Short mmCIF file of C-alpha atoms and ligand atoms in Angstrom, two decimals:
data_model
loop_
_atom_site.label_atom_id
_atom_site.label_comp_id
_atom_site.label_asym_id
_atom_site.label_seq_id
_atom_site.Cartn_x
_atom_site.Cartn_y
_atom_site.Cartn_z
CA UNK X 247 1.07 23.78 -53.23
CA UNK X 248 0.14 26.40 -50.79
CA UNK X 249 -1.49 29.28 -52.31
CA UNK X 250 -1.03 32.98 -50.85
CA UNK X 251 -1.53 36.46 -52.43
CA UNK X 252 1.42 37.73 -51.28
CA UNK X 253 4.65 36.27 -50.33
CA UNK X 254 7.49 38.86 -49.15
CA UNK X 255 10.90 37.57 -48.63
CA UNK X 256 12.98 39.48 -46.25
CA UNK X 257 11.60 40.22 -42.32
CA UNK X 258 13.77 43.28 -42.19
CA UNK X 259 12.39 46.69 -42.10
CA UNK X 260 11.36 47.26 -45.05
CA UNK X 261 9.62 43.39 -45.12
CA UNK X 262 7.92 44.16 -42.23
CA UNK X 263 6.35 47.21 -43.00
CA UNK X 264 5.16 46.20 -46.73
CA UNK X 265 3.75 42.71 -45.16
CA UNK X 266 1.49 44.41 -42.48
CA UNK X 267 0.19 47.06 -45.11
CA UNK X 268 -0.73 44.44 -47.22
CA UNK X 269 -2.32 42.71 -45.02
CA UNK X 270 -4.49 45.29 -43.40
CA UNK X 271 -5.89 45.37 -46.90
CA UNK X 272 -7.10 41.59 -46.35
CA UNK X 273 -4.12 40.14 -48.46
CA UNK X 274 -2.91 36.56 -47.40
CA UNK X 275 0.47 37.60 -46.46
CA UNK X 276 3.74 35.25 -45.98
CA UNK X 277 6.81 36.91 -44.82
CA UNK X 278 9.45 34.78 -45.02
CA UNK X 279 13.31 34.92 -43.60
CA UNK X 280 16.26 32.56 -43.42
CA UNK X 281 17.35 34.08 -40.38
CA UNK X 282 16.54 32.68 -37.51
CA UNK X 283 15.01 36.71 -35.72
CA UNK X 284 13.40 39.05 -37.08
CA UNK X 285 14.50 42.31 -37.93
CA UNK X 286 18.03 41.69 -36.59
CA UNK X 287 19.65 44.85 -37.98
CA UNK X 288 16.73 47.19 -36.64
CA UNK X 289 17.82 45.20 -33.47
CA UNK X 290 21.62 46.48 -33.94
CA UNK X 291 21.26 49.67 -35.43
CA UNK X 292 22.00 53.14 -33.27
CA UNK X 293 23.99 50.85 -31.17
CA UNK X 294 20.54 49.50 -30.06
CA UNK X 295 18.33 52.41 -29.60
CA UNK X 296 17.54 52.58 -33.76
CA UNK X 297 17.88 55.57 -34.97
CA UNK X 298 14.26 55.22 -36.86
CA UNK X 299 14.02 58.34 -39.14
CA UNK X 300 15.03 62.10 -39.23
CA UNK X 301 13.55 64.90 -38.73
CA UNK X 302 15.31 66.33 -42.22
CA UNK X 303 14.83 63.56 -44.39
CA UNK X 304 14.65 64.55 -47.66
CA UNK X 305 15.51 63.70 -51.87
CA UNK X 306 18.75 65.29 -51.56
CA UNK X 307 19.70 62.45 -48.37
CA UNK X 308 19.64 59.67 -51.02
CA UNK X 309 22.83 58.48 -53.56
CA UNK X 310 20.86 56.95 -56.47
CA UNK X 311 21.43 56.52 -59.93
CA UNK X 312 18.59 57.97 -61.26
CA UNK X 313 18.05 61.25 -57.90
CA UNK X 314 14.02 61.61 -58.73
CA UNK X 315 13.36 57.81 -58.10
CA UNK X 316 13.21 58.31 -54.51
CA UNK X 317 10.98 61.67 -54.41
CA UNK X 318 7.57 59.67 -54.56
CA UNK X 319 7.50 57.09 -51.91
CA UNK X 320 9.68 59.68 -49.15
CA UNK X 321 6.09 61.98 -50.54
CA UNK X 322 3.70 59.42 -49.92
CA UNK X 323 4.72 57.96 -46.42
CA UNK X 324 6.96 60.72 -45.04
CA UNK X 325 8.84 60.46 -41.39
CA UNK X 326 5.66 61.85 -40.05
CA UNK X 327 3.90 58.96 -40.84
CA UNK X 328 6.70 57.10 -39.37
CA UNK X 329 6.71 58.79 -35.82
CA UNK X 330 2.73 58.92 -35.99
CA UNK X 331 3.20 55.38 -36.06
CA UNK X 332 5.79 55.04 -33.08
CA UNK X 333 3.40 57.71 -31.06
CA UNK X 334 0.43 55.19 -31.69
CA UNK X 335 1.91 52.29 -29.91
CA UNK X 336 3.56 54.59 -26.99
CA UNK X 337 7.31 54.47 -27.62
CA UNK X 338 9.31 56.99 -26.32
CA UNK X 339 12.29 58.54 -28.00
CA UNK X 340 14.09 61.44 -28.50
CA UNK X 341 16.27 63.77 -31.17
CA UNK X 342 20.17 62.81 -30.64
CA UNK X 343 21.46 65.40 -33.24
CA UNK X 344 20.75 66.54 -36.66
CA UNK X 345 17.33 65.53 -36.49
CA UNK X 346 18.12 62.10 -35.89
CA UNK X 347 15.38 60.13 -33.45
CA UNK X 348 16.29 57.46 -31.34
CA UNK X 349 14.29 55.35 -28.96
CA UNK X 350 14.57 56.41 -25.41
CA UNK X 351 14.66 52.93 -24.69
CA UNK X 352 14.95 49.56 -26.86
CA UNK X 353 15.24 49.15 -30.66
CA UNK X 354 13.47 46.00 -29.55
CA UNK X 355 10.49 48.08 -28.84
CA UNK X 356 10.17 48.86 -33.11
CA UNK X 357 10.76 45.69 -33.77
CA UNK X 358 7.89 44.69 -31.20
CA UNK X 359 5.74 47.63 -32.96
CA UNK X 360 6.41 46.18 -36.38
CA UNK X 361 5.56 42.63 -35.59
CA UNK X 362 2.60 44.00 -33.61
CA UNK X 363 1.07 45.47 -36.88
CA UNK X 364 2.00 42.33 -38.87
CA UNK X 365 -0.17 40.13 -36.39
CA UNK X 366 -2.81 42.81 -36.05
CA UNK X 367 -3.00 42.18 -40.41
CA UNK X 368 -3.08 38.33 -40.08
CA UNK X 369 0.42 38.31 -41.84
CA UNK X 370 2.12 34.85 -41.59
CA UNK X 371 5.76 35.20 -40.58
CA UNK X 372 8.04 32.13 -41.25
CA UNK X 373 11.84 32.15 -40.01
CA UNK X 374 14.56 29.71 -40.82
CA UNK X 375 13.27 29.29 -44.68
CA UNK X 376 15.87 28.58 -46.91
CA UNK X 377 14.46 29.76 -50.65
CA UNK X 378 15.74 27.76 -53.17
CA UNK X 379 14.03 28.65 -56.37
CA UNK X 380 11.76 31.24 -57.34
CA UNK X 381 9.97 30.69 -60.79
CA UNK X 382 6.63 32.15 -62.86
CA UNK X 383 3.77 30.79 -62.28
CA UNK X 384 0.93 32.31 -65.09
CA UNK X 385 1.01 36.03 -63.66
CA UNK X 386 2.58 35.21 -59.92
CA UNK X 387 5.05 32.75 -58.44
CA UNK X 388 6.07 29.58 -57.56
CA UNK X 389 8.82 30.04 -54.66
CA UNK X 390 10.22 26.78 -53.87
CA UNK X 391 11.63 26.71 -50.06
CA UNK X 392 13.85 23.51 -48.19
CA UNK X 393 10.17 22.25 -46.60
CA UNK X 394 7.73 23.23 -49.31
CA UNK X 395 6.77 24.52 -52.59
CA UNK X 396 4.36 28.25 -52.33
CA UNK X 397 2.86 30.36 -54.87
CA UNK X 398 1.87 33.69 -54.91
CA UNK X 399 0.32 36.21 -56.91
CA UNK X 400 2.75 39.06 -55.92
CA UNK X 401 6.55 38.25 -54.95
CA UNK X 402 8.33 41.00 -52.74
CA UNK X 403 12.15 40.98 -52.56
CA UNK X 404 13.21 42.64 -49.33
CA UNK X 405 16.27 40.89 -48.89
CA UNK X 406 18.68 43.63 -47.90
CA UNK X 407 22.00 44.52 -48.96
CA UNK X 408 25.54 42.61 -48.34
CA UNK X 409 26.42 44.40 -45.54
CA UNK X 410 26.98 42.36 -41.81
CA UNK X 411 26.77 38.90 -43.91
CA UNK X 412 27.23 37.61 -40.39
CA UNK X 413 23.65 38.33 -39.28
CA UNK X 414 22.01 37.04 -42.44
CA UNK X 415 22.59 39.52 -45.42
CA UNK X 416 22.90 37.79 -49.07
CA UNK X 417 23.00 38.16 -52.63
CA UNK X 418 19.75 36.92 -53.13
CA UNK X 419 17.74 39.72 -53.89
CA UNK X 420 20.31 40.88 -56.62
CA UNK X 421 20.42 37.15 -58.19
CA UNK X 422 16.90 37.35 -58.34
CA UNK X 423 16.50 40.84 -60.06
CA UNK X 424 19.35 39.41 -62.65
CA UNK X 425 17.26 35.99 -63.12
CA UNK X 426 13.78 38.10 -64.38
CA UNK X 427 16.39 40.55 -66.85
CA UNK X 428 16.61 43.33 -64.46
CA UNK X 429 19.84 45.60 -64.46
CA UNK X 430 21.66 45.38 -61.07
CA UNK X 431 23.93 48.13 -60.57
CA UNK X 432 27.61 47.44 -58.92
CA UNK X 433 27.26 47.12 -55.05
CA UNK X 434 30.28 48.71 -52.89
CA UNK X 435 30.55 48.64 -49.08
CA UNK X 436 28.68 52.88 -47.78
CA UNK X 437 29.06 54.49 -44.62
CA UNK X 438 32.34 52.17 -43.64
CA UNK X 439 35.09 53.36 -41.60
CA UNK X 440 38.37 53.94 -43.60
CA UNK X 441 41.77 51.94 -44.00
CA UNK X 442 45.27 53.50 -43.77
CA UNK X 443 47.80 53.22 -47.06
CA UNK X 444 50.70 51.51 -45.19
CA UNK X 445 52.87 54.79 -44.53
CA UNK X 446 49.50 57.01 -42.85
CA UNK X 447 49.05 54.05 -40.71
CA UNK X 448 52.72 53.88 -38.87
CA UNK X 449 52.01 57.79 -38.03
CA UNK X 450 48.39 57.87 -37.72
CA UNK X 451 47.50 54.84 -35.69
CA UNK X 452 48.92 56.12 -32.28
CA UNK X 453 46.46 58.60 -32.67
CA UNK X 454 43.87 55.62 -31.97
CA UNK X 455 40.62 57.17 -29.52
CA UNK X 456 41.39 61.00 -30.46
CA UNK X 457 38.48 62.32 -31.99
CA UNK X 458 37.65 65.93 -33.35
CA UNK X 459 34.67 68.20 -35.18
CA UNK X 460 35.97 68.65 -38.65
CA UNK X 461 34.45 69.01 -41.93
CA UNK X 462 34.49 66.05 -44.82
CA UNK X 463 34.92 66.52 -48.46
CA UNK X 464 34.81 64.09 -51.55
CA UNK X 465 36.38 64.92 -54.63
CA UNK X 466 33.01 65.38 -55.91
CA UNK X 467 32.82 68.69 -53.52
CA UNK X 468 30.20 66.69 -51.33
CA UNK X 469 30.75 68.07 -47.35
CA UNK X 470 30.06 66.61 -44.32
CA UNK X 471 30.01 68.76 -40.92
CA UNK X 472 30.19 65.92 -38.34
CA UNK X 473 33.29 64.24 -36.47
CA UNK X 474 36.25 62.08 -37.20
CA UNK X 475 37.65 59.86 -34.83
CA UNK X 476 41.18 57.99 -35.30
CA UNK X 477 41.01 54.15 -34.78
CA UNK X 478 43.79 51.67 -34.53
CA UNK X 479 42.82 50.19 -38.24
CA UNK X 480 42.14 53.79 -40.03
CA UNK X 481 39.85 56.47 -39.52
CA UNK X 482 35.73 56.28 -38.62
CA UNK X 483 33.06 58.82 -37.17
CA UNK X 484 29.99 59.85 -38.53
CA UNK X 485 32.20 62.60 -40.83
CA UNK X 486 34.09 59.31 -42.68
CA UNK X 487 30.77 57.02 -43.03
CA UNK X 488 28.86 59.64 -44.41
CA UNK X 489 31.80 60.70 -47.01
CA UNK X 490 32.46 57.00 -47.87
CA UNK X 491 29.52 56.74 -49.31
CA UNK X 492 30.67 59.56 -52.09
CA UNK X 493 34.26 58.08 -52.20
CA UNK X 494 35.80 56.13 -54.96
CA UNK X 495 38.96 53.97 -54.82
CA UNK X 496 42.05 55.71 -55.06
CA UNK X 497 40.25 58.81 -54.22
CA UNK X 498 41.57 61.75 -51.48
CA UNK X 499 39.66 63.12 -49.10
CA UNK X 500 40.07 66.52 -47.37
CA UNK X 501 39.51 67.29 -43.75
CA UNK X 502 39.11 70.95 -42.17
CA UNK X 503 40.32 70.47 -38.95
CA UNK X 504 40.67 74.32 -39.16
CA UNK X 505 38.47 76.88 -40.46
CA UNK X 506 41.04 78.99 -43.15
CA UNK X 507 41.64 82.08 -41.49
CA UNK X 508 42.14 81.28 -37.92
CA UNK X 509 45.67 81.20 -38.13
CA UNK X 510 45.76 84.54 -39.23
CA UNK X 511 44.14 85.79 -36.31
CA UNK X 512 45.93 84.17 -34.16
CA UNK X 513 49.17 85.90 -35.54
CA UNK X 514 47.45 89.07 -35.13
CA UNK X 515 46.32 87.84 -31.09
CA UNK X 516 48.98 85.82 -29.96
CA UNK X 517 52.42 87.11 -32.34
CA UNK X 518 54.44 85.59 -29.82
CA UNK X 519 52.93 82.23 -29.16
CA UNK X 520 54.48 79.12 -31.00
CA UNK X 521 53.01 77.56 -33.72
CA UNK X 522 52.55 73.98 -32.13
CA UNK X 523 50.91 76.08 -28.83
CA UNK X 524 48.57 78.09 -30.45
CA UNK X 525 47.54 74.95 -32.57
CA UNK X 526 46.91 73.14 -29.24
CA UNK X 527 44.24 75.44 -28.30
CA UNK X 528 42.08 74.42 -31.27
CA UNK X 529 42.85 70.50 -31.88
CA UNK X 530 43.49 67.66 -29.83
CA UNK X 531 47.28 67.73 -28.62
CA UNK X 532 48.42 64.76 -30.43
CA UNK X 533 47.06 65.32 -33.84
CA UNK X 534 48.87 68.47 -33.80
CA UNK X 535 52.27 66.92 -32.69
CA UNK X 536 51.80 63.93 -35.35
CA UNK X 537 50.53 66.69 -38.07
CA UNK X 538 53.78 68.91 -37.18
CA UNK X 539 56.02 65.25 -37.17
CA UNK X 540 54.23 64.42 -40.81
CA UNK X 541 54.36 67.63 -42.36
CA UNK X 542 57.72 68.92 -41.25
CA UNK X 543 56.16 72.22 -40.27
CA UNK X 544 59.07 73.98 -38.03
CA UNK X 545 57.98 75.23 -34.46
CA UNK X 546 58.43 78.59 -34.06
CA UNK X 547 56.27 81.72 -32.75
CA UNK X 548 54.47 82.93 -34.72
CA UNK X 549 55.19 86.31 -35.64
CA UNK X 550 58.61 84.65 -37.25
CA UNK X 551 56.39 82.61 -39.99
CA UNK X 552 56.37 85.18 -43.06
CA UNK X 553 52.73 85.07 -45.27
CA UNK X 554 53.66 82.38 -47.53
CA UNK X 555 54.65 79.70 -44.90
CA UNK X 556 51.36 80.85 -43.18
CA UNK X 557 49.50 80.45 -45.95
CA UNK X 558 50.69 76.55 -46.55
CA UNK X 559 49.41 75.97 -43.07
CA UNK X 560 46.23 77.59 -43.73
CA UNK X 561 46.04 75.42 -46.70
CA UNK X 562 47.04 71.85 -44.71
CA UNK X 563 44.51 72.66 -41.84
CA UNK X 564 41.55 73.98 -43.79
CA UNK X 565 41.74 70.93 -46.44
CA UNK X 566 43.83 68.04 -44.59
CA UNK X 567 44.52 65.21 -47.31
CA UNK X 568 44.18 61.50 -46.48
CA UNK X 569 44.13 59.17 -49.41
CA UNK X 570 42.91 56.10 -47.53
CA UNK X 571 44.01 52.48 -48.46
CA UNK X 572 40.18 50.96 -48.75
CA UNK X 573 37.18 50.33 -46.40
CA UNK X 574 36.63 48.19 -43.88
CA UNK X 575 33.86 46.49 -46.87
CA UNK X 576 31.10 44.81 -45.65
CA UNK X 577 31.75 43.28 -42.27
CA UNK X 578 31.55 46.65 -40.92
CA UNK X 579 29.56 48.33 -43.10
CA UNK X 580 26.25 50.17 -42.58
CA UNK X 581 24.86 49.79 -46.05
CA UNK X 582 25.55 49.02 -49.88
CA UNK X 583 25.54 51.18 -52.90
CA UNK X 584 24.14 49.94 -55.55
CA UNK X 585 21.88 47.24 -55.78
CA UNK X 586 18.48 46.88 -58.07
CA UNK X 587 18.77 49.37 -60.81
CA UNK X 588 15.80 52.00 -60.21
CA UNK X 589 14.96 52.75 -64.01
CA UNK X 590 13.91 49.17 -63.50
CA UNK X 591 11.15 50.13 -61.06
CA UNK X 592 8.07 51.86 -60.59
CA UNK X 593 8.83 54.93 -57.84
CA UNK X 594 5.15 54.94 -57.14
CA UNK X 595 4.80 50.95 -56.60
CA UNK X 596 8.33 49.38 -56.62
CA UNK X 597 6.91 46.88 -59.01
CA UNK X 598 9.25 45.61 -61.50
CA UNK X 599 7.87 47.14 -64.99
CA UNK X 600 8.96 44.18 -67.27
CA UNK X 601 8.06 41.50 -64.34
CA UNK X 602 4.38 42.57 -63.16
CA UNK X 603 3.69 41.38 -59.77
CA UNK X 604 7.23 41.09 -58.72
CA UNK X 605 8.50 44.29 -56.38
CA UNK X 606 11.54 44.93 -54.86
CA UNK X 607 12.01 47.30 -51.86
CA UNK X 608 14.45 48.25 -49.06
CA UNK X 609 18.17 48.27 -49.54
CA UNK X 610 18.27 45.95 -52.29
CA UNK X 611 17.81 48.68 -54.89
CA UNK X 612 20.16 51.10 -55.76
CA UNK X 613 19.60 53.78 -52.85
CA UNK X 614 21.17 54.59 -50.30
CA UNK X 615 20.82 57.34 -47.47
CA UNK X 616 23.01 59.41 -45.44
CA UNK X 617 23.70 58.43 -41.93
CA UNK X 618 20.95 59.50 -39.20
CA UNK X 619 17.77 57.54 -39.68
CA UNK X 620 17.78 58.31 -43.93
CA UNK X 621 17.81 54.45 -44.77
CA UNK X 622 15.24 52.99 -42.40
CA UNK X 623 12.85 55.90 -43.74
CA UNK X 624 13.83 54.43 -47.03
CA UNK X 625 12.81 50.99 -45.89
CA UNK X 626 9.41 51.99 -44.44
CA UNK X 627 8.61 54.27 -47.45
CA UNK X 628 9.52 51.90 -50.31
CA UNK X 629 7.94 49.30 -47.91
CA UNK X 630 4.47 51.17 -47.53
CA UNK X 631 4.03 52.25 -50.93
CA UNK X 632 4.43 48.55 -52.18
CA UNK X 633 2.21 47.19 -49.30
CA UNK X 634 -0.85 49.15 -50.64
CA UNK X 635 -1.06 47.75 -54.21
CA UNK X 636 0.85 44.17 -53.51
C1 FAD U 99 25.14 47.96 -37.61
C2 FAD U 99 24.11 48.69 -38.41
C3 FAD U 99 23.47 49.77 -37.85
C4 FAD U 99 22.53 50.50 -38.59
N1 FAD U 99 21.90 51.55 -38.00
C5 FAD U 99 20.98 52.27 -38.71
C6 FAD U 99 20.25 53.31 -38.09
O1 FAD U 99 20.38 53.56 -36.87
N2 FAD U 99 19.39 54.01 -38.86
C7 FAD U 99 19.16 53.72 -40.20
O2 FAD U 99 18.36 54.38 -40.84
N3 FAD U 99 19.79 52.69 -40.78
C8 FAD U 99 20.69 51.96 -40.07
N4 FAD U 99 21.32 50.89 -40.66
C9 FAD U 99 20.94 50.53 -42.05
C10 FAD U 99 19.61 49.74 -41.99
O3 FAD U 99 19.73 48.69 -41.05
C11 FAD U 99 19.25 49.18 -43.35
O4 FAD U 99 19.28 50.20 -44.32
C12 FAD U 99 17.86 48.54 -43.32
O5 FAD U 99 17.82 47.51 -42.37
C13 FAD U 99 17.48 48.00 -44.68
O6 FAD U 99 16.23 47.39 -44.56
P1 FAD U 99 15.84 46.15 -45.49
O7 FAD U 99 14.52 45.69 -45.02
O8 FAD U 99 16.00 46.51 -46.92
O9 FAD U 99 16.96 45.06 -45.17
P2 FAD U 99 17.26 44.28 -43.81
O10 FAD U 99 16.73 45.05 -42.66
O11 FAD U 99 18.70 43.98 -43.88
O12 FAD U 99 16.41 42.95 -43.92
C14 FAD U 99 16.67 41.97 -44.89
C15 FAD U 99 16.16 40.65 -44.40
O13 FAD U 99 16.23 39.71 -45.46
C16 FAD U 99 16.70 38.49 -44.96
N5 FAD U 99 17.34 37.74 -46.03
C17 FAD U 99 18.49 38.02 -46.68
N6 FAD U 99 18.75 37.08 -47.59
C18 FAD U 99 17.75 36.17 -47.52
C19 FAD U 99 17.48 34.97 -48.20
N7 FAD U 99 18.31 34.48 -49.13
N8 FAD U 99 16.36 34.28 -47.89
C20 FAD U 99 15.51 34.73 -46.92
N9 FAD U 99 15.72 35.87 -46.23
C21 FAD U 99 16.83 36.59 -46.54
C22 FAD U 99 17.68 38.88 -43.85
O14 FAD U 99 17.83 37.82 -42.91
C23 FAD U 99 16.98 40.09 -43.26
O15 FAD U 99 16.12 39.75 -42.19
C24 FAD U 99 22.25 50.14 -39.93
C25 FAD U 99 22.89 49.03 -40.49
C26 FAD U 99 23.80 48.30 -39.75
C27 FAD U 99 24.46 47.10 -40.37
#
């Protein structure tokens, strides 16, 4: 049995990063993956310029079960260390929005950088290795794999999340936590596009490509400032990711097309301009004629609407209720919710604390960030702080 101090399973981001820390420390590292590539959804992500970390990250970015968990590691290897490291091996990018960076050029290039530092620590990387059995072995691991049997003296679980199962995401890393007598938390598809209940889709789905600024809300009050864009199987944009994340099943949630007030000015401006004209200057044409269609709002000008009817508009247009059918789940999905309960966890190590030596990292536990670069820096932070003590 081949013997190794540290065996990580997962060569995703946050594998990567916690494999070439550890081995810069003179660890034996094996990083291990039963995908065929490494780092395939660094590869895909920011439609494949990865949009590595954010200027803004901070605590408040993360959904978690337990909020604090996530203040250490984001502390101890912060998006500065992050770009410090990009800067270091000369890859150019820039801020799209929000704070959001992007490479000017390649995701390609940070998967280059992160394999780069793996080799540079001597870490062994192994692809197409199917794990079959993980067991204890005295105070490590025994990981049995298709070819071989390993051991280890730490085990790393970096297996993702269960979104994009079509490029290699499993259960694994939740099967595992539940096999040592760890609490998983439910998983649910975050930052997926939206369905349509049957009757929003017949009027809604001509609206397919039209795409506004509006503000998100949850029913939880949670607002997102970003835009929506109609699509022919629901609604998507960075405003509906981020606010699926906070939505529930069977939940509404409210869209200001329209800041409230605007329509009152525009009575005082424009008294004799019609309703569905004056509308037309502030959204896109055919969201206002499928809005008027759905609503039944009459068409008249404007000084003929008396304070009550323009109040009911105000109220439609500042807080614009969709209840949608579902998500698109998984397939489509940037991330899950849920995953390995955090309580479970050390926040300054990610070691288990009923299973020393065994540390889970990445999306498999039970955070998840905003949209914008919030769940790589997860990845590389979790990833880091486990690499030094692994
Ligand atoms: C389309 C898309 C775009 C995205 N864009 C962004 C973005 O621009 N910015 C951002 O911050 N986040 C983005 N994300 C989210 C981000 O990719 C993840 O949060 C991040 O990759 C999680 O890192 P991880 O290391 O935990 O998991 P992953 O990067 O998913 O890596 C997990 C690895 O484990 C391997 N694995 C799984 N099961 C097994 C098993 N049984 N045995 C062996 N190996 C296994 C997988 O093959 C994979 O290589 C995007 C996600 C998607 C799907």
């Amino acid at each position: 049995m081949k013997a190794w101090d540290v065996i990580v399973i997962g060569a995703g981001a946050a594998g990567l990063m916690c494999a070439a820390e550890a081995g810069k420390r003179g660890r034996r590292v094996l990083l291990l993956d039963h995908g065929k590539r490494i780092g395939r959804k660094i590869l895909m992500s920011g439609g494949g310029r990865c949009n590595f970390t954010n200027y803004f990250v901070e605590p408040a970015a993360y959904l978690c079960g337990n909020p604090h968990f996530v203040k250490s590691a984001l502390a101890r290897y912060t998006q500065w260390d992050f770009i410090a490291l990009v800067e270091k091996h000369g890859i150019a990018y820039h801020e799209k929005t929000l704070g959001q960076l992007f490479c000017d050029d390649s995701a390609q290039e940070i998967v280059d950088m992160l394999v780069k530092e793996c080799e540079d620590a001597g870490v062994t990387i192994r692809l197409r290795t199917e794990i079959l059995n993980v067991e204890r072995l005295g105070d490590g691991f025994m990981v049995a794999t298709a070819n071989d049997e390993l051991s280890c003296q730490s085990l790393v679980v970096a297996s993702g999340g269960l979104s994009m199962p079509k490029i290699g995401a499993s259960p694994f890393g939740y099967k595992l936590a539940e096999q040592f007598g760890l609490k998983v938390l439910p998983t649910r598809a975050g930052l997926v596009p939206f369905t349509l209940q049957p009757e929003d889709k017949a009027t809604l789905e001509p609206l397919a490509g039209v795409s506004l600024p509006v503000v998100a809300e949850s029913e939880d009050g949670t607002r997102f400032a970003e835009s929506l864009l109609f699509t022919h199987r629901g609604v998507s944009g960075p405003s509906v990711l981020q606010i699926s994340s906070y939505w529930q099943a069977g939940e509404q949630v409210h869209f200001e097309l329209l800041p409230a007030g605007g329509l009152a000015q525009g009575v005082a401006d424009s008294p004799n301009q019609e309703l569905k004209t004056w509308l037309s200057r502030h959204l896109p044409k055919r969201l206002v004629e499928t809005l008027l269609e759905r609503e039944q709002i009459g068409n008249k000008p404007l000084k003929q609407y008396v304070p009550k009817e323009l109040a009911a508009i105000e109220r439609l247009l500042s807080a614009w209720p969709l209840k949608p059918g579902g998500t698109e789940g998984y397939r489509t999905a940037e991330v899950t919710l849920g995953g390995v309960d955090t309580r479970e966890l050390s926040s300054k190590t990610m070691m288990a604390n009923k299973v020393p030596n065994l540390y889970f990292i990445g999306e498999v536990v039970d955070v998840t960030g905003w949209l914008g670069g919030y769940n790589f820096q997860w990845a590389w932070s979790g990833g880091w702080c486990a690499g030094q003590v692994v």
